[in-house]
Amino acid sequence: MSEAAAIKKVTEHSPEEIEKVKNWINTEEYKERNFARSALVVNPAHACQPLGAQMVATSFEGALPFVHGSQGCASYFRSTFSRHYREPAAATCDAMTEDGAVFGGQNNLFEGLENAYALYKPKMIPVYTTCMPEVIGDDLTAFIKNAKLQGHLPENVLTPYANTPSFNGTHIHGYDAMLKSILETLTEGQSIEGKCTGKLNIIPGFDGNVGNLREYKRICELMGIPYTMLADSSDVFDSGCDGEYRLYPGGTRLEDAAESVNGKATLALQKYSTVTTMKWIEAEYTGEKVIMPMPFGVKKTDELILKLSELFDKPVPEQLKKERAQAVDAMTDAQQYLHGRKFAVAGDPDYLLGIVSFLLEMGARPWHVLCSRATKKFKKEMDALLESSPFGAGCTTYINKDLWHMRSLLVTDPVDGIIGDTHAKWAARDAKIPLFRIGFPIIDRVNLHRSPWVGYTGAINMLTMIANKFLDIKDETCEDQWFEMMR
Amino acid sequence: MSEAAAIKKVTEHSPEEIEKVKNWINTEEYKERNFARSALVVNPAHACQPLGAQMVATSFEGALPFVHGSQGCASYFRSTFSRHYREPAAATCDAMTEDGAVFGGQNNLFEGLENAYALYKPKMIPVYTTCMPEVIGDDLTAFIKNAKLQGHLPENVLTPYANTPSFNGTHIHGYDAMLKSILETLTEGQSIEGKCTGKLNIIPGFDGNVGNLREYKRICELMGIPYTMLADSSDVFDSGCDGEYRLYPGGTRLEDAAESVNGKATLALQKYSTVTTMKWIEAEYTGEKVIMPMPFGVKKTDELILKLSELFDKPVPEQLKKERAQAVDAMTDAQQYLHGRKFAVAGDPDYLLGIVSFLLEMGARPWHVLCSRATKKFKKEMDALLESSPFGAGCTTYINKDLWHMRSLLVTDPVDGIIGDTHAKWAARDAKIPLFRIGFPIIDRVNLHRSPWVGYTGAINMLTMIANKFLDIKDETCEDQWFEMMR
Amino acid sequence: MAERKPIKGVTIESTEKLIAETLAEMPEKAAKKRAPHLGANEPTASPCAVKSNKKVVPGVMSQRGCAYAGAKGVVWGPIRDMVHVSHGPVGCGVYSWGTRRNLMQGVPGVTSFPMDFTSDFQERDIVYGGDIKLEKLLKEADELFPLNKGMSILSECPVGLIGDDINAVAKKMENELGKLVVPCNCEGFRGVSQSLGHHISNDSIRDHIIGKFQFREEPGPYDVALIGDYNIGGDVWAAKPILEEIGLTVKSVWTGDGEVEKIGATHAVKLNLIHCYRSMNYMCKVMEEKWGIPWLEYNFFGPTKIEASLRAIGECFDDTIKANVEQVIEKYKPAMQAVVAEYKPRLDGKTAMLFVGGLRPRHTIGAYEDLGIQITGAGYEFAHQDDYDRTAPEMAKGTLIYDDVSEFELEKFVEELKPDLVGSGIKEKYVFQKAGIPFRQMHSWDYSGPYHGYEGFKIFARDIDMAINSPTWGLVKSPFE
Amino acid sequence: MAERKPIKGVTIESTEKLIAETLAEMPEKAAKKRAPHLGANEPTASPCAVKSNKKVVPGVMSQRGCAYAGAKGVVWGPIRDMVHVSHGPVGCGVYSWGTRRNLMQGVPGVTSFPMDFTSDFQERDIVYGGDIKLEKLLKEADELFPLNKGMSILSECPVGLIGDDINAVAKKMENELGKLVVPCNCEGFRGVSQSLGHHISNDSIRDHIIGKFQFREEPGPYDVALIGDYNIGGDVWAAKPILEEIGLTVKSVWTGDGEVEKIGATHAVKLNLIHCYRSMNYMCKVMEEKWGIPWLEYNFFGPTKIEASLRAIGECFDDTIKANVEQVIEKYKPAMQAVVAEYKPRLDGKTAMLFVGGLRPRHTIGAYEDLGIQITGAGYEFAHQDDYDRTAPEMAKGTLIYDDVSEFELEKFVEELKPDLVGSGIKEKYVFQKAGIPFRQMHSWDYSGPYHGYEGFKIFARDIDMAINSPTWGLVKSPFE
């Protein structure tokens, strides 16, 4: 094409044209075309496997997460966690580049492990992978063995590793892969016939709320149940500021994790982010294995406490009975602010099941439930939960749809509010409804990762956040004649 | 005046006239005239003495508050507490009427005590007064003695009483008067030379936040300090819902209160609502007497913990050190959202001193501080606090001014937000600024009386409520081009 | 009035047995005083056996308020364009500031005054009297709130005890300011309940307001006044349009979203329509005697009562209005049937017990019955004999009637009758919710509403269904016991 | 450039000693690789001794990102009217969605696209290739976002490893859709940092965009283009008005709040003004060679640099522009002096250490110095030699220069030099705040800004004062130890 002919004038959309399209994207017709998409994904509400692996890798005492692959990924995972928790999120990487693509990443791994170990003196270096080594098929088993054989790393340094390709599953699957690998490494040779630590192993799953993790621990402490939380991110991602930076501010003690194979019971509170781990634990661990839903709301917390009471033959402490009664008191006192309100919810599978069950308990009406990457099994479980209550009627569960699909739903079939992570704020703004930030990541508010959503206190926290926001809106949008002292 | 001449047409204000006055009330000139008021009070931010008395009276185990005077007052106190706490607030009254005005209320008291005791079987009946008996000068000492003499009430029923005239002081003075009288009654004859219970007596003062009271107790429990909270409203005004209504759901055990006279130390955390009580305790109680400011913010919580540590020779527990560091972490991480922001604050003296010290700690700028009924002593103490920090510069303390005065201040000298109770919502609305509900009463939101404002966790709660509301406003009012994923 | 179907398990005997058991636990003297105020309903008995309007029995924990509450809270507060001065110490004004939900139009602080004006009596005012301060205060208020259409002086307890003369001050200041200044001696210790406060306020209107103004428009054949609707949660805004839709001209409202001058010109209307009989019947009688204005009690709770009321109102006017009435009834019938269709299935056969002020225990029964809910117990805080006479026929035989019920009695009655819902006030709400019993505030509509008229019934039905069928009640029973 | 005053306690020796001590703690091989990248500043040395633009030393915890981040995050993301497709698995698109604060005008989802478009590669796309899916996806995007002015295909790691041919797909779809479809082979594993991503993106602009469009208006003598301002926190909106105030016509912005067609017509301007030299110098050179457009580096951080830049820009034009420059400088001087007067007293003599991307470690020094703050250490994530050469004269003798500094090194350096402020990124912020050291994000302006131009300096000064002088730092030291 001759250059002159190719030169077009800079174009400008007319205001009318812009207005036309602006209205068009809110129509039923647009929604149909939008849902007809099969290749393009717009505003997905999930991240990739290695992010989940890093959450686990950082949640063990003295563990230095190690990304085998591209350094860009490591920096993205670190900045994502730092923006959510407003905390440091250390992780290192062996920075594979073009030559790695050709010759594989073994040399990078050698140098990376050597330097990481020397500089940061970790007790454990959990390794996980990015796209590149997965596509070119790096053999981590061999690489790590060679690294130790060739003296890049002392033999005794714990180097669990997991293949976490971002082109299948999401961050919750990376969490699962890394956790299984770390436990395999730590419990190696620790299983002693007949031995029982008398302890409960708690696996919280991929949960960006340190308040939730603390609530699980508090419940166990109140019930006098000794526990080990496997992948405990609560201190790592909520350490204090006292003038000294600590690279390893907490996490599950390695000895405790090692011993966990001889635990009295193992409890996973997120089914979908511990699938392979629990299958492995089923085979390898002593004691009972229990998978329960995240205890959002009163009924699910009751179930958890009854199970713990049964497992450890402990009475339900007065303090928890009191907290239960106070939660029921708060919910009965404030049900008028949520009853019948329609909600859209977006997030990870285990969070969605918990939030929806809390809404049903309050007489609220989940209406659009969306998980941008999930299995039919999950959809079946969600639909069953919805059918268990009259307030679930009319709700639709969407899997493998994204937040641009959600936007179409919100503007064509309006609801009162949407519950999800920060990414949902654009759809909430277009639909002119409030966003209740329960999920991961939350990078536009402060401290919402500190107070629990689970347990009896968590039920009060969720109820308070939602009810008070609706009342804020009422006060801020009503005409003078409807502005009132009492709400 | 002949009827015809007197008959005027129904008048109508023209839109222009309305607009004129609407703008006039926002002017400096109006502010001057408004501040020139000497007789009219408009929208005062305090209540009357017997309300404070009732908070104390209800906070002892098995105590049935008893209003000597008009039944209208009793119903107003009960509905005020029920609207704030969303909890029952039982109190009875001997319903004086016209004849009481003529002959005094002795007969009412006789019948009232008899019926109250028979019907509700209290362990104690604290009596306090409304305007009528105070104006006509009922002699409660005599009346109560006679009631027992004439068999209306068994001799052993505890009937502490306090004169709580609403025409002087406010609810915090009623709190003081009733507390002193109850302690006098309960500790009668209990003081034993040389005896020391080894316990700390905590007096929270008039505080509508049960979360604050629980935080004081939690701190003591963490430090291993045995305590008795005198006038403990935390369970009374936050009891659970389990299918059974309890008239007496908690409160300070009478035996503990009796023993408190032999305590190791007595700590009052609200100076202005315990003046006569502490003067009396100074004389009557064993052990140390300490009056400290409400521990809003880190520094004041430090001072409290150091004092407790010193008084009871207990080390500062790791958990509190950790919480301190987490509070400092949250405050340093979020200081950009409060730094330099101007605040108006309205409320009771001790709350005001606490809130202002927290704001100064955050680098925020208290600007209009108003207490609608306070002494020059308080003003001096507040001005001294303001002078202690560069961020207090430019702030003015107003005493004996009301929320209509505050309105003039807000519309002529704008600030970023106002901290106060629900009554401040009208001024906040006219000034188009957010209201942060810290105070009493809060009757238009849910559960803000459950999470603490004091202590390290309280500092995080306040910071979170204020910062996240400012960020809500930013997201909800910015144009599309300034709407951002990260805040 | 069609007699109510008997309610399963509720007979004269069972109810009287319950009353006896309850009285037995009281001191003798109290039981003697309380007995006449409790009874098993006899729909046809006239007068109703239950006694009322007597002094509170000291110490039993009555729910009653005082005369000031009846004056400032009920009658004066809703009048939007007056400065209402709570004359006395600070408490009464603060506790009643914005806590009665009498919504009002206007620019707050400019043309409407939803605020707390008070003289904030201190000790020296008790000792030296408050009249001088009152004068100064009225001048300041008129200066700072120039568009007020008048000011009311609402006495609190001390004023009547220290010999102040607010009537003199009012007269003096009315002349000096050229503005209505209305004294109201509603000291809290007067009378036995809020009721005397209504009466004193009606008298103040009679003596200082009515007759002083005339409407700007010429009188019309269909001019009416809406008496005794206080715009709780917007009730007036849901009721007035219906009356206008049948062709009437609502000239003034006593006193919801009220305008004092229009109240003062009400003597010119053709008919007074009174919703809350208890608080405003006095002025209906005065207007009837002095200006020959007939008055009609009407009831806008629930379609059955709305239709009956519209037809009764139609009877007072010509055929045009009667025709409009039938048209309006037909127009809203589908919507009402839709509401009943949606909610009745979930509410049919449920029972409720009511304890409210002076009207709603009987007036809302129709709305509950429209949803299939039967009332097993009802009573008033401050009703009189004529209220109870109007109540008996509205309730099934043997149901429980309780006047000025105490906390002790109501708990026993509810425990025994086990209603699916209790409708009462803020002081009772959390007592019964702790016991796992659904509750609706029938004073303040639980901050919802309106409940009057066609629009109100939709909201009422939704709220009652929400309260009774909320899944949160399923959580109350703990699995740990 | 006036040479900087020496900083107390900072000498070539002390700095070299610090470097040596730090390297001593590293494995030998790592120390050998890192040594050339750390140095004590020699303001007059040319070229600067510090080496740069080399591969990250594995395992040391570098702060660098990747080529995709340099392409999508830096260059393409800010172009508001294009659909930018993150081509590959879901992660890269999500982590970079809205996390660079390149603000943009327009109706989101209609004329501007601040969104995450991705092909969300699954295993089958790796195995069978993603080209077919890419075609389908581009059609779907053009259909659902019709007002887009073009689409970019930004390759993630897998694309380059599985032999996909996005260039072919781009060409085919550009013809089919009649829309600009720009391929950019910015796989993350390419090059050593974000820098190659800039370069590859500049090449894509060169090959697929520039020259294809012409401005609607006739060319004018004062037509300029703003190169390398990405509108972080609104920087472009604070810079552009100043250039227009001195009489220039800013025809296009690369690429903050950018419009792709205007970028494609930039070959017609008279002068390219480049702020971020590192990311966009490539296209300045191309436009100079191909269209003879001169280009000038300028610096809008702080009054000193703004004034110098305006005068330098003035020199490229006639006397009218030169006169305007002096006028504008005078106009804003008072405001700038007021800012300095308010904040300098509280900041004078303080020190700061900077570690940012490829420009700000040197470019913001002027603004810090305008407030009396001296820079004791500076370094870049992905600068090259020409950047370090430009840095040396801006810093005092003996100050510390660190290229691609690792976490390990930066902690040691900060611990030793004890700056009053560290200016770096989100991954460093909380590390140093835990140590009680005030911090400002100098990538994202800590969600504040703008920091460019006169308006930006006011906000910058306020924020730096807030960070350093926040009373919260006084709480860090616990009284319990």
mmCIF file of C-alpha atoms in Angstrom, chain A residues 332 335, chain B residues 241 243-245, chain C residues 351-353 410-411 413-423 428-440 467-468 473 476:
data_model
loop_
_atom_site.group_PDB
_atom_site.id
_atom_site.type_symbol
_atom_site.label_atom_id
_atom_site.label_comp_id
_atom_site.label_asym_id
_atom_site.label_seq_id
_atom_site.Cartn_x
_atom_site.Cartn_y
_atom_site.Cartn_z
ATOM 1 C CA THR A 332 -32.505 -11.104 64.309
ATOM 2 C CA GLN A 335 -32.695 -8.838 59.480
ATOM 3 C CA CYS B 241 -30.686 -14.428 71.756
ATOM 4 C CA GLY B 243 -35.030 -18.220 73.030
ATOM 5 C CA GLU B 244 -35.194 -16.973 76.607
ATOM 6 C CA TYR B 245 -35.594 -13.369 77.789
ATOM 7 C CA THR C 351 -51.683 -15.126 65.267
ATOM 8 C CA ALA C 352 -50.492 -11.798 66.639
ATOM 9 C CA MET C 353 -50.779 -9.825 69.877
ATOM 10 C CA LEU C 410 -47.360 -8.953 78.861
ATOM 11 C CA GLU C 411 -44.516 -11.469 79.234
ATOM 12 C CA PHE C 413 -49.621 -13.416 78.344
ATOM 13 C CA VAL C 414 -47.252 -13.825 75.375
ATOM 14 C CA GLU C 415 -45.598 -16.868 76.971
ATOM 15 C CA GLU C 416 -49.030 -18.445 77.290
ATOM 16 C CA LEU C 417 -50.682 -17.459 74.011
ATOM 17 C CA LYS C 418 -47.484 -17.996 71.935
ATOM 18 C CA PRO C 419 -48.397 -15.569 69.125
ATOM 19 C CA ASP C 420 -46.460 -15.768 65.824
ATOM 20 C CA LEU C 421 -45.894 -12.007 66.093
ATOM 21 C CA VAL C 422 -45.972 -9.295 68.753
ATOM 22 C CA GLY C 423 -46.743 -5.740 67.550
ATOM 23 C CA GLU C 428 -40.819 -4.360 74.065
ATOM 24 C CA LYS C 429 -39.154 -5.278 70.759
ATOM 25 C CA TYR C 430 -35.959 -6.806 72.075
ATOM 26 C CA VAL C 431 -37.646 -8.450 75.102
ATOM 27 C CA PHE C 432 -39.722 -10.676 72.801
ATOM 28 C CA GLN C 433 -37.075 -11.091 70.087
ATOM 29 C CA LYS C 434 -34.757 -12.545 72.757
ATOM 30 C CA ALA C 435 -37.512 -15.111 73.322
ATOM 31 C CA GLY C 436 -37.362 -15.921 69.598
ATOM 32 C CA ILE C 437 -40.723 -14.257 68.876
ATOM 33 C CA PRO C 438 -40.956 -12.174 65.683
ATOM 34 C CA PHE C 439 -41.797 -8.538 66.416
ATOM 35 C CA ARG C 440 -42.826 -5.357 64.571
ATOM 36 C CA ALA C 467 -40.682 -10.500 60.442
ATOM 37 C CA ILE C 468 -42.633 -13.766 60.806
ATOM 38 C CA TRP C 473 -35.606 -17.227 63.815
ATOM 39 C CA VAL C 476 -32.393 -19.132 67.820
#
